[in-house]
Amino acid sequence: MTKVKTSTLRKKDEDDDSLFITGPVGLAEEDLAGSGGEAESDDERAHGNLMNDIGKLSRKKRMGAAPRSVRFSTREGGTKVNTDDILKRIGMPELEKGAKKLTTLSVPLEKVALKRAKRAAGYDKVACESEKWAGLVHKRRTEEQLSFPLQQPDLRLYTAIKSDAKMRSDLEKEVYALLQGAKLVEDKQETNEMMARKRAMSLEELKERNRTLWREREQRRRIQRKAWMQNKNKSRKFHRLLRKDRLKKQRAELEELQKSNPEAALEKLEELERARVQERMTLRHKYSKWAHLQGMRVARDETARNALKENQSMHQDLVAKRKTEDSSSDEEEDEEMLKEKLESLRKERQDAIEAGLFDPSNPWTANLLRQAPGRAEETPDGVIDDSFINFKRFWDEVNRRRLIEKKALEALAEKERQAQTNGKDDDDDEGEDHNDEGAEETEEDDGKEMEESGNEVNGEAEKTGGEVTGRKKKRADKAKDSSEEGGTSNGKTDAKVDREDPVKEDGSAGGDRKTTKKTKAKKKQKKQKNVDENLKASKDTTKPKKAKKNVKDDGNDAENPEKSKTEGKTLATRKQKVKKKERAKKKGEKMAGKDDKQDNKSEETGDEQKEQNGTENKTDSKESDDIEDLEDHLVTIDNMFSRAEMGLQRKLKRKLEKLGIDAKGKEWTVVKSKKKQKKTESSLPKIEEFEFTAKNRENIDEGLEHVRTLEDIDNLQQRSEDKDELQKAVEVLRTDGKSKEGAGKPDKGPRQKGSETNSQSDEKAPSKAAKLDPSKFLQVDAKVLRAAMPDTISKGVGLDDDEEDDEEEDADDVIQQAFADDYLVDEFKSAKDEAIERDKPKPLSLVLPGWGDWTGPNIRVSKRKKRRFTVNMPEPPPRKDSTLGNVIYNEKADVHSNLRKAMVSELPYPFSRVQDFEASVRAPVGRMFVPEKQHQKLTMPPIVTKMGSVIEPMTEEELLKNKDLYLVKQEREEKLLAERKRKKKLGKQAKRQKKV
Amino acid sequence: MEDSPSMQNSNTSGESQGKDFKWQKRKGHWHAVKVETKDGVKIKEFTHDPKSRPRKFPRDRPQKFPGRKPLDPSLQQKYSRGGGVETSYVRNPKHRVMKNKLKKREAKIKEAEEETARAEILLTESAGIMETEEGSYTANVTQRDIRNSVDITTAAKGFELVLKDFGPYKMHFTRNGRHLLLGGRKGHLAAFDWITKKLHFEINVMESIHDICWLHTEHMMAVAQKKWVYIYDNQGVELHCLKKLAHVHKLEYLPYHFLLCTAGETGFLNWLDISLGQELLTIQTGKGRLEVMRQNPYNAVICCGHSNGTVTMWTPNEKEAVASVLCHGSPVRAIEFDPAGRHFVTAGVNRELKIWDARNLGDCMYTYKIRMGASTLAFSQKQMLAVGMGNVVEVYDRVTKGGFSWPYMHYDCKNSVTGMQYCPYEDILGVSTYKGYSSLIIPGAGEPNFDALEANPYLSVSGRREAEVKSLLGKVPYGLITLDPSSIAQVDVPTLEEKLEAKKALKYVRVPKVDVEPRYRMKGKSGSAQKFKRKQKTVDIKKREYIRNAVIARDELGLKEEKQTKPKKSFGLLDRFHTKVQK
């Protein structure tokens, strides 16, 4: 190929060089005519041939490469011609202009870019489509309440209905007439007449309509009529034809289907199969009324007999046990057949032993070992294996060579023995003559056979004569030749021909195998006839000697027995004998074709059976079988069809297997197995993982414990700390932050109003210092209330003498405060300090006893260790009561775990700030806090659905209803602009008017 | 509150001016519209000053139909719920719809506020106050004067019971103010409908009674007797004897939580859920004998006064005091909260009376000096403070707003005052003494408009039943008791932070540095290369393990970001054989 290609390329280059016209056109033509015309045409032709060759080589059709029909080339080079020049010469300015205007098309986009562009365009389109819904959707989403179905029926009640009530009373009529006369009332109602007028058609239209109606009716009628007729028809012939037709059609369909759609064909076949099964179940053909009638007529009527026969055969076909696809096709092996086989085998073995060919290691003779040749020997799958055949050939070859060797040895021995005896015979010529005769005869036979069976293959094989039917025959011929040579060189051969004969026969039979195979296959038909024959044959084979006798008794070979009896038997005669035998065989066949009862035939079949058993048990294929079936027997169409169907089915199945239905099955199995695998994979490692993780957890836990004990050695062991972090995180999220006792950092606490108040108090800066000291705080000037003096106090009661009392009391107070307050204030201070101290995070001592340390109670820890392993906690945020001298606030107790459980610890969706969320839940919505109406508004469900009503999806009508929602910006702007313009115009007009 | 000092000054100046003292307008835009004498009592009605009202419509353009009456801004202020969600923070157009919804919600809340304020119009009754003519004090008006001048029903409300034998007495009104419970120290226990004077029962428990308390209805009452607390029904049948509550001196009932709180002689605080009969918590306060105890009606926190001058606050959730405030330089004799729970008053032995801001702890608003240390205190619904000192009861008005130093009312009980309580929704102050009980008429003390859903004085039997069920259904869990009751509507920020941190830690797993020193091995297996290999192996394993655990944890917690999976190729009917996606 490559070579060819290069050559074409070169050729092309040359062509390109000489493509352009050099010089004026006319001159060039002359030149062509004068000098290189012939050469050019030759070249042309060669090129054409070459191209053809290339076309043949490459399977693809070259559509694009059209043959170059017009080619200008000149030998001598010249100046190149510009298209402009030509145009000038032609003198067409328009063309020039056109040429100038011509611009190159832009390069088509790359595939990727094109795709991208398409995608973009598609996106735009879809976006545009969806954009129009945006407004409506937004509106729907933001609506406070949607009550479905959104299109509520209009339940307005019109009290004033425009009724077309008939005027009954005269008064009414009169009034109406008056009104109408005054044209105060317009009667908008359509009268019947008007409606009819509207509906009215033209004449043509009417006709057309009538015509179509009639046509339809007529068609319907015809179809009905036909169906009726067909149903009524009792003609057998008609029905037969019908059936035939149907079958034909079916077959054609099936064939077509088989070609186009094997799956469908298979389905069809399955249908047929089902029909068959049904038939088999019901056996309608046997017990139908028709069959019954036929049975009654059988005695008198020939056709009835035939029909019954047919029916019978069909019945057998139906009832026969069907083999599964994988068992070989020819299976009508009854016990008798088996017996027969067994005996033939035994005989063969004996023969083989006699011939010295019996070799236990030889697979072809191995079967002789077995006592009962069963189906096991047959190939398990009905398909013939090529390797198998080759293997068989190989062993045949081996056998043949051994035979030759043996023969040669025998020949030698004979030579030694009979060195002195016999002279030369002219048997050779005779043999040759015989040979010719045989050939002729076979030719004739073949002709007859052709007529009879129409077996082309056989016929062909025979037509070529005895020369080249098959390898075996050749081999046999060679063997003969060699023996002949031996014979010619050594004179007369030994008389131990009897021994050789069967072998030879075997050989010849082997040679003829291809031809005989099929005929043999016929014999294995299910027909009773054949079975009978086989029975006979088996009987025959039980007496092989008898069979031989029969052979010898054959009328065609009268000399043979004599010759065999005589010792001086030549190889030529042997050969002749073989030929004759063959011929006899053929004749026997012929006879069998004509008359079944002839002995010859039985003998032949017996032989053949034997041969078959010996050599080719396994070689028969179903296909050939089926074909044979079809050819050999006169079967009914149905039968044929069924058979064809079977064959097709098998074929199809095989095909489908190849095609992938089987593969599909495999897919399924694969899938299943995959599933299983996955399952197992997923389950097994999971378990492992689980265990593993469990272990890991344990490990982690252990680690955690360790970490916990040395909890705060963060700096020393970052790894463990990190692990701890992970674990902590998991814990936090798992417990959902509810178990706050350990989890929450106590110092942090949720921010309370306290913090705000803190800031507030900060703002109240002046009092801050005073507040910090409770004693100062307590020393606030109190306002004196003009309270009454209780009786229990001895001093006089009176509201008028306030001043005296005050003075006295003040003195008392001073004394009281001087003693009591300080003590209590101090107490409180210390309590507060204590509380602060208690809440403060303490530095952690991680000191552990180690090497070189004494352990036990009251052991002092070294300072160095203390220094080293004490972790100082970070400073907590300032206390809320830090600015209040007289308050101890225990935040941990106030914001306790119970409360924290109830608090929200996650920000729900739309909120990003804590304040916002809190603000959103700040207002109560209950009836106790807001008026009922507001309560209902605040707790309105966002969606209300009416029970039992169908909620339809939105249609585009919704868009039309809410036009302004999806008005595009542009449109709005345009509207605005238009309005402005209008206003301007109006203003101008007004101005003008003013001027005027 | 801020401007109170100046007000005080002006008031004092006005007071010092002389006898022609007049009650002034409370605030600038309020003015008295109507002054009428109702049953001999001059009652002034205040309405809002229309001049201070902001005008919505300009005068020059009067509208024919100006719409609804504009709202009084102070009312609006009263019902305001504060600032709403700031939607300006939502900038992401993705959340446009949500933003819109939030805005709408805010508008609704605003509307609700306004409507609530407008619903005040339904409070038909108005509170008045007693005013006297020039040259006389209201304190000089005796109970007999009032009784003589008011209508019969009101006059009948002022009465005196002389119970000489079993005193000193304790007293308690039901929440709707209809029923009165009296308990004498010497075992006398009596319950009656004090308005109709119908006695429910009267028994002698034959033990000393230290305190008494109504429970959720007038059908049950708790009595702190000599040793234990008993529960009686309104027939005087003993229902329970709560032996867990021993040596109790003070009883307090939290109506919304159904909790009975007791304070004992030995310094124990107890909470008992009466709906379940379950004791919630017992606290050893360690503050000695608990004689002073009150609940804060705003947040249901129990406050105890101690001899060291502090007031401690307790919740049934924690064994430690939530807060303790140093109130006096001397022992605290009495505490009282105003019904709204915004203020509380403490009285010390050192003749001090202090008014505190209950929500802003430690913030003392006013300090007053009185003649004697007050033993009992009572706040009316209209924030009139009754102070019982010895045998004298004095009522002060507007104490929380820096009222005057003159008492509003004065009453001499003849005997030492041992218990005192304003009757809800009535202008009545009940005072129990050593030798009896007296019901005093204090004009303008009670809330004139009662909320029938909350506490209905005219409750029928079926109504009571229903209310009982309703209140049980609306029982507030004790876990929500805290100083700031609105914290339930807050976000637990530290936990939130923790969660966020944890999520981060799980989402972006940082594989920790693994530092392994492989063991030394003999026979040249600890060459640097070999050692390195071994080390690398273990490090890899550990890292992988760590990541795996992290991933597992993440998946378990549902933090996994879902990948967008391609839709599987469809095989039509055969799709059913696809492996199921496990969720």
PDB file of N, CA, C and O in Angstrom, chain A residues 189-226:
ATOM      1  N   GLN A 189     -79.071  39.015  21.754  1.00  0.00           N
ATOM      2  CA  GLN A 189     -79.123  37.562  21.670  1.00  0.00           C
ATOM      3  C   GLN A 189     -79.209  37.070  20.236  1.00  0.00           C
ATOM      4  O   GLN A 189     -79.889  37.676  19.402  1.00  0.00           O
ATOM      5  N   GLU A 190     -78.542  36.018  19.995  1.00  0.00           N
ATOM      6  CA  GLU A 190     -78.568  35.436  18.667  1.00  0.00           C
ATOM      7  C   GLU A 190     -79.830  34.611  18.496  1.00  0.00           C
ATOM      8  O   GLU A 190     -80.146  33.802  19.358  1.00  0.00           O
ATOM      9  N   THR A 191     -80.424  34.804  17.388  1.00  0.00           N
ATOM     10  CA  THR A 191     -81.588  33.969  17.114  1.00  0.00           C
ATOM     11  C   THR A 191     -81.127  32.674  16.489  1.00  0.00           C
ATOM     12  O   THR A 191     -79.966  32.556  16.069  1.00  0.00           O
ATOM     13  N   ASN A 192     -82.000  31.741  16.455  1.00  0.00           N
ATOM     14  CA  ASN A 192     -81.649  30.447  15.858  1.00  0.00           C
ATOM     15  C   ASN A 192     -81.268  30.617  14.398  1.00  0.00           C
ATOM     16  O   ASN A 192     -80.378  29.948  13.884  1.00  0.00           O
ATOM     17  N   GLU A 193     -81.987  31.509  13.813  1.00  0.00           N
ATOM     18  CA  GLU A 193     -81.741  31.740  12.382  1.00  0.00           C
ATOM     19  C   GLU A 193     -80.309  32.213  12.157  1.00  0.00           C
ATOM     20  O   GLU A 193     -79.603  31.719  11.281  1.00  0.00           O
ATOM     21  N   MET A 194     -79.937  33.160  13.002  1.00  0.00           N
ATOM     22  CA  MET A 194     -78.588  33.706  12.858  1.00  0.00           C
ATOM     23  C   MET A 194     -77.535  32.621  13.061  1.00  0.00           C
ATOM     24  O   MET A 194     -76.557  32.525  12.331  1.00  0.00           O
ATOM     25  N   MET A 195     -77.794  31.839  14.043  1.00  0.00           N
ATOM     26  CA  MET A 195     -76.844  30.756  14.321  1.00  0.00           C
ATOM     27  C   MET A 195     -76.751  29.819  13.141  1.00  0.00           C
ATOM     28  O   MET A 195     -75.665  29.393  12.742  1.00  0.00           O
ATOM     29  N   ALA A 196     -77.908  29.498  12.592  1.00  0.00           N
ATOM     30  CA  ALA A 196     -77.953  28.600  11.440  1.00  0.00           C
ATOM     31  C   ALA A 196     -77.202  29.229  10.274  1.00  0.00           C
ATOM     32  O   ALA A 196     -76.455  28.540   9.566  1.00  0.00           O
ATOM     33  N   ARG A 197     -77.383  30.517  10.136  1.00  0.00           N
ATOM     34  CA  ARG A 197     -76.712  31.197   9.032  1.00  0.00           C
ATOM     35  C   ARG A 197     -75.198  31.103   9.191  1.00  0.00           C
ATOM     36  O   ARG A 197     -74.460  30.925   8.236  1.00  0.00           O
ATOM     37  N   LYS A 198     -74.826  31.254  10.425  1.00  0.00           N
ATOM     38  CA  LYS A 198     -73.388  31.155  10.696  1.00  0.00           C
ATOM     39  C   LYS A 198     -72.852  29.783  10.338  1.00  0.00           C
ATOM     40  O   LYS A 198     -71.757  29.630   9.822  1.00  0.00           O
ATOM     41  N   ARG A 199     -73.668  28.821  10.683  1.00  0.00           N
ATOM     42  CA  ARG A 199     -73.208  27.441  10.495  1.00  0.00           C
ATOM     43  C   ARG A 199     -73.319  27.003   9.025  1.00  0.00           C
ATOM     44  O   ARG A 199     -72.777  25.965   8.662  1.00  0.00           O
ATOM     45  N   ALA A 200     -74.019  27.755   8.264  1.00  0.00           N
ATOM     46  CA  ALA A 200     -74.332  27.329   6.896  1.00  0.00           C
ATOM     47  C   ALA A 200     -73.079  27.170   6.048  1.00  0.00           C
ATOM     48  O   ALA A 200     -72.094  27.873   6.224  1.00  0.00           O
ATOM     49  N   MET A 201     -73.146  26.186   5.073  1.00  0.00           N
ATOM     50  CA  MET A 201     -72.004  25.936   4.195  1.00  0.00           C
ATOM     51  C   MET A 201     -72.408  26.226   2.759  1.00  0.00           C
ATOM     52  O   MET A 201     -73.590  26.209   2.414  1.00  0.00           O
ATOM     53  N   SER A 202     -71.390  26.379   1.947  1.00  0.00           N
ATOM     54  CA  SER A 202     -71.678  26.570   0.535  1.00  0.00           C
ATOM     55  C   SER A 202     -72.033  25.219  -0.084  1.00  0.00           C
ATOM     56  O   SER A 202     -71.795  24.172   0.507  1.00  0.00           O
ATOM     57  N   LEU A 203     -72.524  25.235  -1.280  1.00  0.00           N
ATOM     58  CA  LEU A 203     -72.952  24.005  -1.926  1.00  0.00           C
ATOM     59  C   LEU A 203     -71.779  23.054  -2.146  1.00  0.00           C
ATOM     60  O   LEU A 203     -71.864  21.854  -1.905  1.00  0.00           O
ATOM     61  N   GLU A 204     -70.690  23.664  -2.591  1.00  0.00           N
ATOM     62  CA  GLU A 204     -69.504  22.842  -2.865  1.00  0.00           C
ATOM     63  C   GLU A 204     -69.002  22.174  -1.601  1.00  0.00           C
ATOM     64  O   GLU A 204     -68.660  20.992  -1.569  1.00  0.00           O
ATOM     65  N   GLU A 205     -68.988  22.978  -0.590  1.00  0.00           N
ATOM     66  CA  GLU A 205     -68.521  22.433   0.694  1.00  0.00           C
ATOM     67  C   GLU A 205     -69.388  21.273   1.135  1.00  0.00           C
ATOM     68  O   GLU A 205     -68.895  20.226   1.564  1.00  0.00           O
ATOM     69  N   LEU A 206     -70.647  21.496   0.956  1.00  0.00           N
ATOM     70  CA  LEU A 206     -71.603  20.471   1.348  1.00  0.00           C
ATOM     71  C   LEU A 206     -71.370  19.186   0.572  1.00  0.00           C
ATOM     72  O   LEU A 206     -71.329  18.076   1.123  1.00  0.00           O
ATOM     73  N   LYS A 207     -71.181  19.389  -0.726  1.00  0.00           N
ATOM     74  CA  LYS A 207     -70.964  18.212  -1.589  1.00  0.00           C
ATOM     75  C   LYS A 207     -69.705  17.460  -1.159  1.00  0.00           C
ATOM     76  O   LYS A 207     -69.674  16.234  -1.060  1.00  0.00           O
ATOM     77  N   GLU A 208     -68.700  18.241  -0.967  1.00  0.00           N
ATOM     78  CA  GLU A 208     -67.411  17.652  -0.577  1.00  0.00           C
ATOM     79  C   GLU A 208     -67.571  16.830   0.697  1.00  0.00           C
ATOM     80  O   GLU A 208     -67.089  15.700   0.811  1.00  0.00           O
ATOM     81  N   ARG A 209     -68.245  17.417   1.598  1.00  0.00           N
ATOM     82  CA  ARG A 209     -68.444  16.772   2.890  1.00  0.00           C
ATOM     83  C   ARG A 209     -69.219  15.476   2.718  1.00  0.00           C
ATOM     84  O   ARG A 209     -68.854  14.417   3.263  1.00  0.00           O
ATOM     85  N   ASN A 210     -70.272  15.569   1.945  1.00  0.00           N
ATOM     86  CA  ASN A 210     -71.078  14.382   1.681  1.00  0.00           C
ATOM     87  C   ASN A 210     -70.260  13.283   1.042  1.00  0.00           C
ATOM     88  O   ASN A 210     -70.382  12.099   1.379  1.00  0.00           O
ATOM     89  N   ARG A 211     -69.400  13.709   0.123  1.00  0.00           N
ATOM     90  CA  ARG A 211     -68.580  12.741  -0.591  1.00  0.00           C
ATOM     91  C   ARG A 211     -67.642  12.005   0.380  1.00  0.00           C
ATOM     92  O   ARG A 211     -67.524  10.785   0.359  1.00  0.00           O
ATOM     93  N   THR A 212     -67.011  12.776   1.193  1.00  0.00           N
ATOM     94  CA  THR A 212     -66.072  12.145   2.145  1.00  0.00           C
ATOM     95  C   THR A 212     -66.808  11.204   3.082  1.00  0.00           C
ATOM     96  O   THR A 212     -66.337  10.091   3.358  1.00  0.00           O
ATOM     97  N   LEU A 213     -67.934  11.645   3.473  1.00  0.00           N
ATOM     98  CA  LEU A 213     -68.726  10.793   4.370  1.00  0.00           C
ATOM     99  C   LEU A 213     -69.095   9.491   3.697  1.00  0.00           C
ATOM    100  O   LEU A 213     -68.973   8.398   4.256  1.00  0.00           O
ATOM    101  N   TRP A 214     -69.527   9.615   2.460  1.00  0.00           N
ATOM    102  CA  TRP A 214     -69.920   8.427   1.694  1.00  0.00           C
ATOM    103  C   TRP A 214     -68.743   7.489   1.514  1.00  0.00           C
ATOM    104  O   TRP A 214     -68.850   6.270   1.666  1.00  0.00           O
ATOM    105  N   ARG A 215     -67.590   8.095   1.190  1.00  0.00           N
ATOM    106  CA  ARG A 215     -66.399   7.279   0.962  1.00  0.00           C
ATOM    107  C   ARG A 215     -66.054   6.459   2.202  1.00  0.00           C
ATOM    108  O   ARG A 215     -65.788   5.265   2.162  1.00  0.00           O
ATOM    109  N   GLU A 216     -66.076   7.134   3.271  1.00  0.00           N
ATOM    110  CA  GLU A 216     -65.759   6.455   4.533  1.00  0.00           C
ATOM    111  C   GLU A 216     -66.720   5.310   4.801  1.00  0.00           C
ATOM    112  O   GLU A 216     -66.323   4.190   5.140  1.00  0.00           O
ATOM    113  N   ARG A 217     -67.956   5.617   4.589  1.00  0.00           N
ATOM    114  CA  ARG A 217     -68.969   4.605   4.856  1.00  0.00           C
ATOM    115  C   ARG A 217     -68.772   3.399   3.944  1.00  0.00           C
ATOM    116  O   ARG A 217     -68.817   2.237   4.368  1.00  0.00           O
ATOM    117  N   GLU A 218     -68.496   3.694   2.685  1.00  0.00           N
ATOM    118  CA  GLU A 218     -68.325   2.642   1.695  1.00  0.00           C
ATOM    119  C   GLU A 218     -67.149   1.739   2.042  1.00  0.00           C
ATOM    120  O   GLU A 218     -67.218   0.516   1.976  1.00  0.00           O
ATOM    121  N   GLN A 219     -66.092   2.393   2.439  1.00  0.00           N
ATOM    122  CA  GLN A 219     -64.896   1.620   2.796  1.00  0.00           C
ATOM    123  C   GLN A 219     -65.192   0.687   3.953  1.00  0.00           C
ATOM    124  O   GLN A 219     -64.839  -0.492   3.943  1.00  0.00           O
ATOM    125  N   ARG A 220     -65.823   1.258   4.907  1.00  0.00           N
ATOM    126  CA  ARG A 220     -66.150   0.452   6.076  1.00  0.00           C
ATOM    127  C   ARG A 220     -67.008  -0.745   5.677  1.00  0.00           C
ATOM    128  O   ARG A 220     -66.777  -1.875   6.090  1.00  0.00           O
ATOM    129  N   ARG A 221     -67.942  -0.475   4.808  1.00  0.00           N
ATOM    130  CA  ARG A 221     -68.854  -1.520   4.369  1.00  0.00           C
ATOM    131  C   ARG A 221     -68.103  -2.637   3.649  1.00  0.00           C
ATOM    132  O   ARG A 221     -68.311  -3.813   3.894  1.00  0.00           O
ATOM    133  N   ARG A 222     -67.217  -2.208   2.787  1.00  0.00           N
ATOM    134  CA  ARG A 222     -66.457  -3.202   2.014  1.00  0.00           C
ATOM    135  C   ARG A 222     -65.635  -4.097   2.911  1.00  0.00           C
ATOM    136  O   ARG A 222     -65.580  -5.316   2.750  1.00  0.00           O
ATOM    137  N   ILE A 223     -64.984  -3.476   3.809  1.00  0.00           N
ATOM    138  CA  ILE A 223     -64.141  -4.256   4.730  1.00  0.00           C
ATOM    139  C   ILE A 223     -64.987  -5.256   5.498  1.00  0.00           C
ATOM    140  O   ILE A 223     -64.640  -6.444   5.629  1.00  0.00           O
ATOM    141  N   GLN A 224     -66.103  -4.774   5.941  1.00  0.00           N
ATOM    142  CA  GLN A 224     -66.989  -5.661   6.691  1.00  0.00           C
ATOM    143  C   GLN A 224     -67.451  -6.819   5.835  1.00  0.00           C
ATOM    144  O   GLN A 224     -67.463  -7.985   6.245  1.00  0.00           O
ATOM    145  N   ARG A 225     -67.793  -6.488   4.629  1.00  0.00           N
ATOM    146  CA  ARG A 225     -68.293  -7.488   3.700  1.00  0.00           C
ATOM    147  C   ARG A 225     -67.241  -8.563   3.447  1.00  0.00           C
ATOM    148  O   ARG A 225     -67.529  -9.746   3.475  1.00  0.00           O
ATOM    149  N   LYS A 226     -66.050  -8.103   3.215  1.00  0.00           N
ATOM    150  CA  LYS A 226     -64.964  -9.020   2.914  1.00  0.00           C
ATOM    151  C   LYS A 226     -64.751  -9.977   4.092  1.00  0.00           C
ATOM    152  O   LYS A 226     -64.618 -11.195   3.934  1.00  0.00           O
TER     153      LYS A 226
END
